Structure formats: C-alpha cells, structure tokens
Coordinates of C-alpha atoms in Angstrom, one line a residue:
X30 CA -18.1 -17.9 -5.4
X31 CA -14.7 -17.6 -6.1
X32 CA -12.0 -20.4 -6.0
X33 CA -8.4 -19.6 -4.7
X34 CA -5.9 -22.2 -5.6
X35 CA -3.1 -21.1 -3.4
X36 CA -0.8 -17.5 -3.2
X37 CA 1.0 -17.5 -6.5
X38 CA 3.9 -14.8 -5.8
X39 CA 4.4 -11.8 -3.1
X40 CA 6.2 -8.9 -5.0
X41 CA 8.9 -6.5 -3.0
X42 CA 10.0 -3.8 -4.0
X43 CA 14.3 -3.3 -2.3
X44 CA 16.3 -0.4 -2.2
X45 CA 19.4 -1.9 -2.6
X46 CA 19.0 -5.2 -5.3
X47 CA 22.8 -6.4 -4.4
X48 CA 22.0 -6.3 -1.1
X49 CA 18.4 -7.7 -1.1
X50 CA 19.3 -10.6 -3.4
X51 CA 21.8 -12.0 -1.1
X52 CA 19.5 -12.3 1.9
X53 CA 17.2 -13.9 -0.1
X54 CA 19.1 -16.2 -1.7
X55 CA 22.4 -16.4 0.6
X56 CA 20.5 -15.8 3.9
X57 CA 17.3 -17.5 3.6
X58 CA 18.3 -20.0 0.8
X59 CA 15.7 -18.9 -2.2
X60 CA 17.0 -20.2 -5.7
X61 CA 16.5 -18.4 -8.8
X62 CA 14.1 -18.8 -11.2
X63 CA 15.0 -16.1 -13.7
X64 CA 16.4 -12.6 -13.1
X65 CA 15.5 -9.6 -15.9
X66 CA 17.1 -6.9 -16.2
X67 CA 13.9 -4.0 -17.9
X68 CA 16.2 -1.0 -19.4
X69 CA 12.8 1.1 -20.0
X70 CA 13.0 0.8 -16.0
X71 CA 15.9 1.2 -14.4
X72 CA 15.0 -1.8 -13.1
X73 CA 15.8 -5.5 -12.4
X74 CA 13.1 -8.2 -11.5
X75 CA 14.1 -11.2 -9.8
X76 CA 12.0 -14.5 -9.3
X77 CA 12.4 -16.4 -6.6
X78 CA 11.7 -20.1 -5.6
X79 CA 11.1 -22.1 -2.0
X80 CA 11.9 -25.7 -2.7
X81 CA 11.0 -25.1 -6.2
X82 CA 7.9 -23.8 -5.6
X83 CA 7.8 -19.7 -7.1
X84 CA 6.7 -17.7 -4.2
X85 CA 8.8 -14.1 -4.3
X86 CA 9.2 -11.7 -6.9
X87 CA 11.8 -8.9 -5.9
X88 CA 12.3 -5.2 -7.9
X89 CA 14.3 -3.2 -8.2
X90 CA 13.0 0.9 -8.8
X91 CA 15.7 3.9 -8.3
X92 CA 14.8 5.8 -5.5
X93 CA 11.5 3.9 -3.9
X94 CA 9.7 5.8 -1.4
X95 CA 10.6 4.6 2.2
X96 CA 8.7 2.2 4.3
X97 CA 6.8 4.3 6.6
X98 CA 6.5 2.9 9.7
X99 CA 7.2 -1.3 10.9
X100 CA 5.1 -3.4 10.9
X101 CA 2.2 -1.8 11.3
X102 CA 1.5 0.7 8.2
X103 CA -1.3 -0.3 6.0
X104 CA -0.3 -3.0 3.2
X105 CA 1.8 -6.2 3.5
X106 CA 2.8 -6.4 7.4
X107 CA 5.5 -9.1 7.1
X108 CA 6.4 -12.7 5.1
X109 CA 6.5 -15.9 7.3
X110 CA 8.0 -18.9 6.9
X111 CA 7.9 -22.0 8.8
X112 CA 10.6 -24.1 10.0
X113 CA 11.4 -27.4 11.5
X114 CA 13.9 -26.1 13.7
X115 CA 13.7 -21.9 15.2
X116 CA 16.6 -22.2 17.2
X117 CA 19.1 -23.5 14.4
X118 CA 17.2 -20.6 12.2
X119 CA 17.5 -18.0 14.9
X120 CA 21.7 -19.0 15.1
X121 CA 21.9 -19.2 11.2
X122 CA 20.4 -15.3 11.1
X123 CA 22.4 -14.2 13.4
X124 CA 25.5 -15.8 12.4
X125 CA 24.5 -14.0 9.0
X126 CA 25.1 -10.5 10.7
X127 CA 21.5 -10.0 10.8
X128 CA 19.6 -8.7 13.9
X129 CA 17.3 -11.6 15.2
X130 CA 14.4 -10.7 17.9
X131 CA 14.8 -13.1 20.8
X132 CA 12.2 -16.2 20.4
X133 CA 8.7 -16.1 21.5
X134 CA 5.6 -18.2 22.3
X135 CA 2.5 -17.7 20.0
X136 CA -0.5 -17.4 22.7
X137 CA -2.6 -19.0 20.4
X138 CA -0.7 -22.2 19.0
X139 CA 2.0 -22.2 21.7
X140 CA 4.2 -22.6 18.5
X141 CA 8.2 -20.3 18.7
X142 CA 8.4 -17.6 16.5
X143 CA 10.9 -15.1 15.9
X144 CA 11.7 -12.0 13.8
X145 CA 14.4 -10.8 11.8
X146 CA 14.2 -8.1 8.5
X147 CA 15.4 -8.0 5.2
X148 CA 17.6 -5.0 4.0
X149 CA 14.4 -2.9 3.3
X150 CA 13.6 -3.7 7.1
X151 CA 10.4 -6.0 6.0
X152 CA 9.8 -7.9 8.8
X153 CA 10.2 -11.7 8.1
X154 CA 8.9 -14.0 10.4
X155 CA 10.1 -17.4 11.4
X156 CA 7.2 -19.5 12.8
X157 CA 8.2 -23.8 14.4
X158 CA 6.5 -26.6 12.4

C-alpha cells in the first residue's frame, strides 16, 4: 500500500502571467517562493506559498489551448481554499474587481461557500472554517 504525505503543489498553466500573478499574489495573498524565467520555453514558472507552506506552481506557455468548458471538463475542476471568514472574502473579491458568485450553503456540511475565477477563468472556491 502506498503512503501519501499530503498534496505537494497543483500546477496551472495562465494565459496571461502579468495578469495571473497578481491575483494570486495581490488578490488571494500567495507569497513567492522563487520565480524562473526558462528561455528554451518562452516560459516563466512561478512558485507559490500559503502561509509558507508551497502549494501552487503557475506557467507560463505562449499560446495554451483554451479551457474547454467550466467546471466540468475532465481534469482539475477547481482549487479551494478555506477561510475563517466568507463574507469579508466574498467583499475583498469583489472589491478586487473580480466577479464573486453570491454565497451558498453546502447540503452536506451546512458550511458557506462561494465562487470566484482566476484570469484563466479556473474556478476557485472559497469554503467557511
């Protein structure tokens, strides 16, 4: 049997690297861990940190295909994160200039939750502690 420690990194690939690196860091808060720049690639590589833990790699490609439908095409649906507080984060998105889905009960947990996207349109979710 196999022994999983915990999710090392989830990779994203953005069209627009500017763009994607301030949500992530300027909208969501992520700090930077190191950012490469791979000539051979066209392409920049930027890890990212939640409260110094390395959780988010984002890439950088010239001219990725498009997502094909959201959020359900096959592969990675959306990222969650959890916060203490989902109507402060709900008013931080959308003072942001981000779209922000209105909050919802989870039937299951009766925990809030909400949904926003980054500039790729990858659903991020934003589930109450």
């Amino acid at each position: 049997m196999i022994h999983l420690n915990k999710v090392h990194h989830i990779a994203l690939i953005c069209t627009d690297y500017t763009k994607s690196k301030q949500f992530y860091i300027g909208i969501l808060g992520l700090t930077i861990i190191q950012e490469i720049y791979r000539e051979e690639r066209d392409s920049y590589k930027l890890d990212l940190a939640l409260n110094g833990n390395f959780i988010l790699e984002l890439f950088s490609f010239p001219n990725p295909p498009k997502r094909v439908t959201s959020p359900e095409a096959a592969g990675l649906r959306h990222l969650a994160f959890e916060v203490n507080n989902i109507q402060e984060t709900r008013k931080h998105i959308l003072e942001q200039g981000c779209i922000a889905e209105d909050i919802r009960i989870d039937e299951y947990t009766q925990k809030k939750f909400f949904f926003t996207a980054d500039p790729d349109n990858t659903p991020i979710e934003f589930y109450e502690k």
